[in-house]
XYZ file of N, CA and C in Angstrom:
372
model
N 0.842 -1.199 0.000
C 0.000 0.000 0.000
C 0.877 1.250 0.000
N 0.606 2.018 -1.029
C 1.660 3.365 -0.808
C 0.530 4.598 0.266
N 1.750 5.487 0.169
C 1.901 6.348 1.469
C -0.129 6.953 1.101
N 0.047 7.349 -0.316
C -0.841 8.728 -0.427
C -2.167 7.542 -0.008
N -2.315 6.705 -0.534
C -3.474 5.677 -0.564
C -4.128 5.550 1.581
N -2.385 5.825 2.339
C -2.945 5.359 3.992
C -3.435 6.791 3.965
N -2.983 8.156 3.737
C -3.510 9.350 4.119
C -4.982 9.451 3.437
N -5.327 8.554 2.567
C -6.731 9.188 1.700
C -7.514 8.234 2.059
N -7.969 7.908 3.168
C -9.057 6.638 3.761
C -9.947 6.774 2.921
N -11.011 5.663 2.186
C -12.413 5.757 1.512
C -12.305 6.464 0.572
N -11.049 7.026 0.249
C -11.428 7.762 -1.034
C -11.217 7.165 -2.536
N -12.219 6.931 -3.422
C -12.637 6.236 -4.605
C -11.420 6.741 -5.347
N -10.152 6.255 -5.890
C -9.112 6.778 -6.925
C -9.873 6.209 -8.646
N -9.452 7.712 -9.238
C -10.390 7.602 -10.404
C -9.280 7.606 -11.459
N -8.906 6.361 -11.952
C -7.841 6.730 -13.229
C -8.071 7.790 -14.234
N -6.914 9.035 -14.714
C -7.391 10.147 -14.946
C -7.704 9.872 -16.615
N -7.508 8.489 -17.061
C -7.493 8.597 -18.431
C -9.052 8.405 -18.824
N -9.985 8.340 -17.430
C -11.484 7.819 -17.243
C -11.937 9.235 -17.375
N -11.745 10.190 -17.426
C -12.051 11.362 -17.249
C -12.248 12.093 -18.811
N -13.398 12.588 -18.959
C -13.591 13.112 -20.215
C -13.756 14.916 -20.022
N -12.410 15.475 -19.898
C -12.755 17.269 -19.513
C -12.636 18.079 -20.911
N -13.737 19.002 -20.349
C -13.925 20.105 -21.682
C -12.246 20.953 -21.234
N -12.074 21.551 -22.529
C -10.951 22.642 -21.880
C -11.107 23.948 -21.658
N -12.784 24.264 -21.516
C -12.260 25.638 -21.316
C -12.723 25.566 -19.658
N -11.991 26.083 -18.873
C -11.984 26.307 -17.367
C -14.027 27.208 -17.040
N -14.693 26.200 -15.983
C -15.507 26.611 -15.262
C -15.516 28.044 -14.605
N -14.392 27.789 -14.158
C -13.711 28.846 -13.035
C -12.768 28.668 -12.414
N -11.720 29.879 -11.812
C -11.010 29.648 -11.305
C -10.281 30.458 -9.974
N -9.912 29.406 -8.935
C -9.773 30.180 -7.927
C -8.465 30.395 -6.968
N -8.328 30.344 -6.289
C -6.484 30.714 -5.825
C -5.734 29.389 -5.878
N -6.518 28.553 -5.812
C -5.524 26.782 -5.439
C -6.142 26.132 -6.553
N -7.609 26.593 -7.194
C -7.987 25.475 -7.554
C -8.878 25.900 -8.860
N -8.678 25.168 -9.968
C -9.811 25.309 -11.456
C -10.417 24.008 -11.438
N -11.538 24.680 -12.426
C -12.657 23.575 -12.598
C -12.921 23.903 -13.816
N -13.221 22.660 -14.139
C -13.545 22.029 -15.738
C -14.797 21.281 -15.283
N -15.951 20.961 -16.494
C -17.092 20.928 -16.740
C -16.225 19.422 -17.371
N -16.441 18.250 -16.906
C -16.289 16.597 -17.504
C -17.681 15.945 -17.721
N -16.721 14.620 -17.616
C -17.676 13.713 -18.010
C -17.348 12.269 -17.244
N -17.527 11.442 -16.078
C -17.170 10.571 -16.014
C -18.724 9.558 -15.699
N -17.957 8.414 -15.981
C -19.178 7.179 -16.104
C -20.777 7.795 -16.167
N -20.558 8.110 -17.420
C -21.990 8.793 -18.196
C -22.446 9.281 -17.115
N -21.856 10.865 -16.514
C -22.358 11.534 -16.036
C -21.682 12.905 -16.104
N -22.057 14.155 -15.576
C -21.424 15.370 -15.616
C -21.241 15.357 -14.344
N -19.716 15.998 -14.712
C -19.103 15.933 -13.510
C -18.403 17.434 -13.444
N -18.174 18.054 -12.292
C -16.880 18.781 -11.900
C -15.670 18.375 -11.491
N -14.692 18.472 -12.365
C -13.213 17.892 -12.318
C -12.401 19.628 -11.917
N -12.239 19.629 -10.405
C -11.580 20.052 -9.804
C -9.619 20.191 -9.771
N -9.199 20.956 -10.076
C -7.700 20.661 -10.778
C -6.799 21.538 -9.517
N -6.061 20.773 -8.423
C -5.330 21.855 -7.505
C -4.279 22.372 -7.989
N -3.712 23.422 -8.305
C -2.811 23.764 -8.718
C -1.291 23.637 -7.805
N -1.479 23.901 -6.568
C -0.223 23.706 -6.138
C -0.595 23.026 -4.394
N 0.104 21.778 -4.267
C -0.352 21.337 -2.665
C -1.195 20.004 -3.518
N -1.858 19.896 -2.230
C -2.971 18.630 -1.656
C -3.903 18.679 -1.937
N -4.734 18.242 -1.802
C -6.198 18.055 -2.045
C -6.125 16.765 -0.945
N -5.934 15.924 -0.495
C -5.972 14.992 0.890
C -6.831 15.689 1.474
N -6.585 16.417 2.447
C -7.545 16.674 3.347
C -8.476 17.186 2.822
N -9.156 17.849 2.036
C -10.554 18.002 1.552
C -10.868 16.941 0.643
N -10.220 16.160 0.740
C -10.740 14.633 0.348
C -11.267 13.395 1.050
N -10.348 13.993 2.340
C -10.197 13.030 3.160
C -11.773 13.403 4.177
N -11.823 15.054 4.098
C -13.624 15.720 4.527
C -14.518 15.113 3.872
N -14.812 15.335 2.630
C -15.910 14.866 2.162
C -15.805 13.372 2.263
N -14.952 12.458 2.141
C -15.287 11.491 2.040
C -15.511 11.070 3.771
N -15.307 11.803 5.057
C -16.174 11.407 6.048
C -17.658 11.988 6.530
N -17.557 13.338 5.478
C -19.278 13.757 5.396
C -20.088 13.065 4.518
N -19.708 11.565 4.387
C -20.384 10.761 3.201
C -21.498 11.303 2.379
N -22.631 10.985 1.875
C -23.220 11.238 0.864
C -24.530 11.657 1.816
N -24.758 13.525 1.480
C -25.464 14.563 2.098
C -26.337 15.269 1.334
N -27.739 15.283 1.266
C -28.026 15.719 -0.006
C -28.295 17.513 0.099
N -27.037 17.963 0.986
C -27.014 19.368 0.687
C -25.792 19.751 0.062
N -25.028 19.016 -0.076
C -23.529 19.191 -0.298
C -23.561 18.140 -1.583
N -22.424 18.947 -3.123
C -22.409 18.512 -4.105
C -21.646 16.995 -3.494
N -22.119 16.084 -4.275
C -21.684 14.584 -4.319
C -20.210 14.802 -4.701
N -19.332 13.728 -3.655
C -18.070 13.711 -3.730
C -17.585 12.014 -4.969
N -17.368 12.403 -6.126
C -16.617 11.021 -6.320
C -15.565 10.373 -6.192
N -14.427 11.294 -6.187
C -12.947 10.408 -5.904
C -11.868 11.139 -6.384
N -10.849 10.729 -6.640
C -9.644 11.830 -6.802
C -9.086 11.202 -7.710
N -8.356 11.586 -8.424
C -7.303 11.337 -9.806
C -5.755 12.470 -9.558
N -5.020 12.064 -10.518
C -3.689 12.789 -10.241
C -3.431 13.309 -12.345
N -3.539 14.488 -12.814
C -3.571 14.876 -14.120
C -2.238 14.621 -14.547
N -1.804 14.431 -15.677
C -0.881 14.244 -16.331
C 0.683 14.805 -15.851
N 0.461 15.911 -15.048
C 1.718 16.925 -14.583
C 1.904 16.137 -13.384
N 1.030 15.415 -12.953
C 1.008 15.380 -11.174
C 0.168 15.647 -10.412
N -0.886 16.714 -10.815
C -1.428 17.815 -9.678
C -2.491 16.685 -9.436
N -3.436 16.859 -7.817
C -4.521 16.253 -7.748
C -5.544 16.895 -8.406
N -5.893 15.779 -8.564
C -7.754 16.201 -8.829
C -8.612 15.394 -8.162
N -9.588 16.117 -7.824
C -11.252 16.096 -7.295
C -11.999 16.193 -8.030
N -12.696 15.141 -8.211
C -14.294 14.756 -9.070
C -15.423 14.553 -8.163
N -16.325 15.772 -8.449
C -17.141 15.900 -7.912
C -19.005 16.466 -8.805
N -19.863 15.755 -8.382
C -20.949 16.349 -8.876
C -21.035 17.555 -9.431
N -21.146 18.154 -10.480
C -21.594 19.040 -11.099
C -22.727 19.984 -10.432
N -22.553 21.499 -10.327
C -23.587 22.349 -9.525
C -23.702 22.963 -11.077
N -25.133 22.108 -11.825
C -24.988 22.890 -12.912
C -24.945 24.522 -12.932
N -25.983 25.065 -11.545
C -25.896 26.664 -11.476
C -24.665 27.000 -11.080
N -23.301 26.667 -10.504
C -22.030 26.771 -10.053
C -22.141 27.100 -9.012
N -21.149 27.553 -8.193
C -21.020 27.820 -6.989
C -22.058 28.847 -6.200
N -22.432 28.377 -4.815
C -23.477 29.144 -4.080
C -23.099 31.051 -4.204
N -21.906 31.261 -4.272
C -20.900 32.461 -4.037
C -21.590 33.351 -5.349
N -21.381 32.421 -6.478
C -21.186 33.359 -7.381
C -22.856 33.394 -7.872
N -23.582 32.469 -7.283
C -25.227 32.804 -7.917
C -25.663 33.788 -7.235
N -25.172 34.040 -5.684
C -25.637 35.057 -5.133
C -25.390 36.298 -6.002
N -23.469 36.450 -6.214
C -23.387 37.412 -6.868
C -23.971 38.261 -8.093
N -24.373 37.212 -8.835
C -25.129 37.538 -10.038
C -26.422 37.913 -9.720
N -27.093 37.560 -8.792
C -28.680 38.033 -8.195
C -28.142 39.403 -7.976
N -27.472 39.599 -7.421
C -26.991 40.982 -7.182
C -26.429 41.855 -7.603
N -26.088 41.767 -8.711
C -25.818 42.451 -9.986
C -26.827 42.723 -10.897
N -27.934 41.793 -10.996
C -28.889 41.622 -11.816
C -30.120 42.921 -10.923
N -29.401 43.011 -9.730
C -30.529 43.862 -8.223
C -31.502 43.206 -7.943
N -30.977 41.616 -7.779
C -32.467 40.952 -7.267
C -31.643 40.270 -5.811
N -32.668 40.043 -4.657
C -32.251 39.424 -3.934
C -32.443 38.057 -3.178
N -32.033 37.729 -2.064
C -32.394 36.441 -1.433
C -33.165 37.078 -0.659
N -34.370 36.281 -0.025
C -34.856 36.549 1.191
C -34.568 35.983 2.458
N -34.801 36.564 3.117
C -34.228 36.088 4.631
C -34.615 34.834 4.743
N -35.613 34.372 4.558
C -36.015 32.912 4.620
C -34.923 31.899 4.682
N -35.019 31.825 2.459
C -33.997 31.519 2.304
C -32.399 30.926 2.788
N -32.346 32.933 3.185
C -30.715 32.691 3.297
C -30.704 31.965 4.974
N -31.710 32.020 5.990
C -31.687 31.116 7.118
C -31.629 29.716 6.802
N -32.314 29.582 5.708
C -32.240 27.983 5.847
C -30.779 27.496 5.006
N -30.208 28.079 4.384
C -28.911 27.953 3.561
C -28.340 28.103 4.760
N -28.179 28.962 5.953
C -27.299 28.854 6.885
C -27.358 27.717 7.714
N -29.011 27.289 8.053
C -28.950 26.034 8.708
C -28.365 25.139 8.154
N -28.488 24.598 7.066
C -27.781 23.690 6.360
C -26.551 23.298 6.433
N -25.628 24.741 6.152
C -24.500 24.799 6.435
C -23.699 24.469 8.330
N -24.803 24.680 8.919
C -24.505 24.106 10.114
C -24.921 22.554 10.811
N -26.097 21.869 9.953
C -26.023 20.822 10.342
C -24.713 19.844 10.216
């Protein structure tokens, strides 16, 4: 058993040649881009770290097992250079961050409701 396999308990390793990614980048953020894939006839978000680990937010989701508030975690791969990757469910609307932002650009908002129960969530 190698080293990275004892640090990544439960986590599904996804050979990266299984991976079908578009190339133009989702988005991108200080550690990490995302590409819009494709794995086992499904859409996926293929998460790309640029520099470091991905272990421990691998090693999270895969002990917050399968939550149906939180995008589905599938498993990790390593891209052609080295870097990790994270495959994860697709948020076809993208990230919670940036839909807000766009409501708010657009001058529409959340209601308190809402944004309470998005906070509960985030705290269960």
């Amino acid at each position: 058993s190698s080293s990275s396999s004892s640090s990544r308990p439960h986590v599904n390793e996804i050979p990266y040649e299984d991976l079908e990614i578009e190339q133009e980048a989702l988005g991108s953020g200080t550690f990490k881009t995302v590409h819009k894939g494709r794995w086992q006839q499904r859409d996926v978000a293929v998460l790309t770290v640029r520099q470091g680990s991905c272990d421990m937010e691998a090693s999270t989701f895969a002990q917050l097992g399968r939550y149906s508030a939180l995008v589905r975690f599938y498993g990790i791969s390593r891209d052609r250079e080295g870097r990790d990757v994270m495959v994860t469910e697709l948020a076809h609307k993208g990230a919670l961050d940036g839909v807000l932002e766009e409501m708010d650009d657009r001058g529409e908002s959340v209601s308190n409701e809402v944004m309470l129960r998005v906070a509960m969530q985030v705290c269960e």
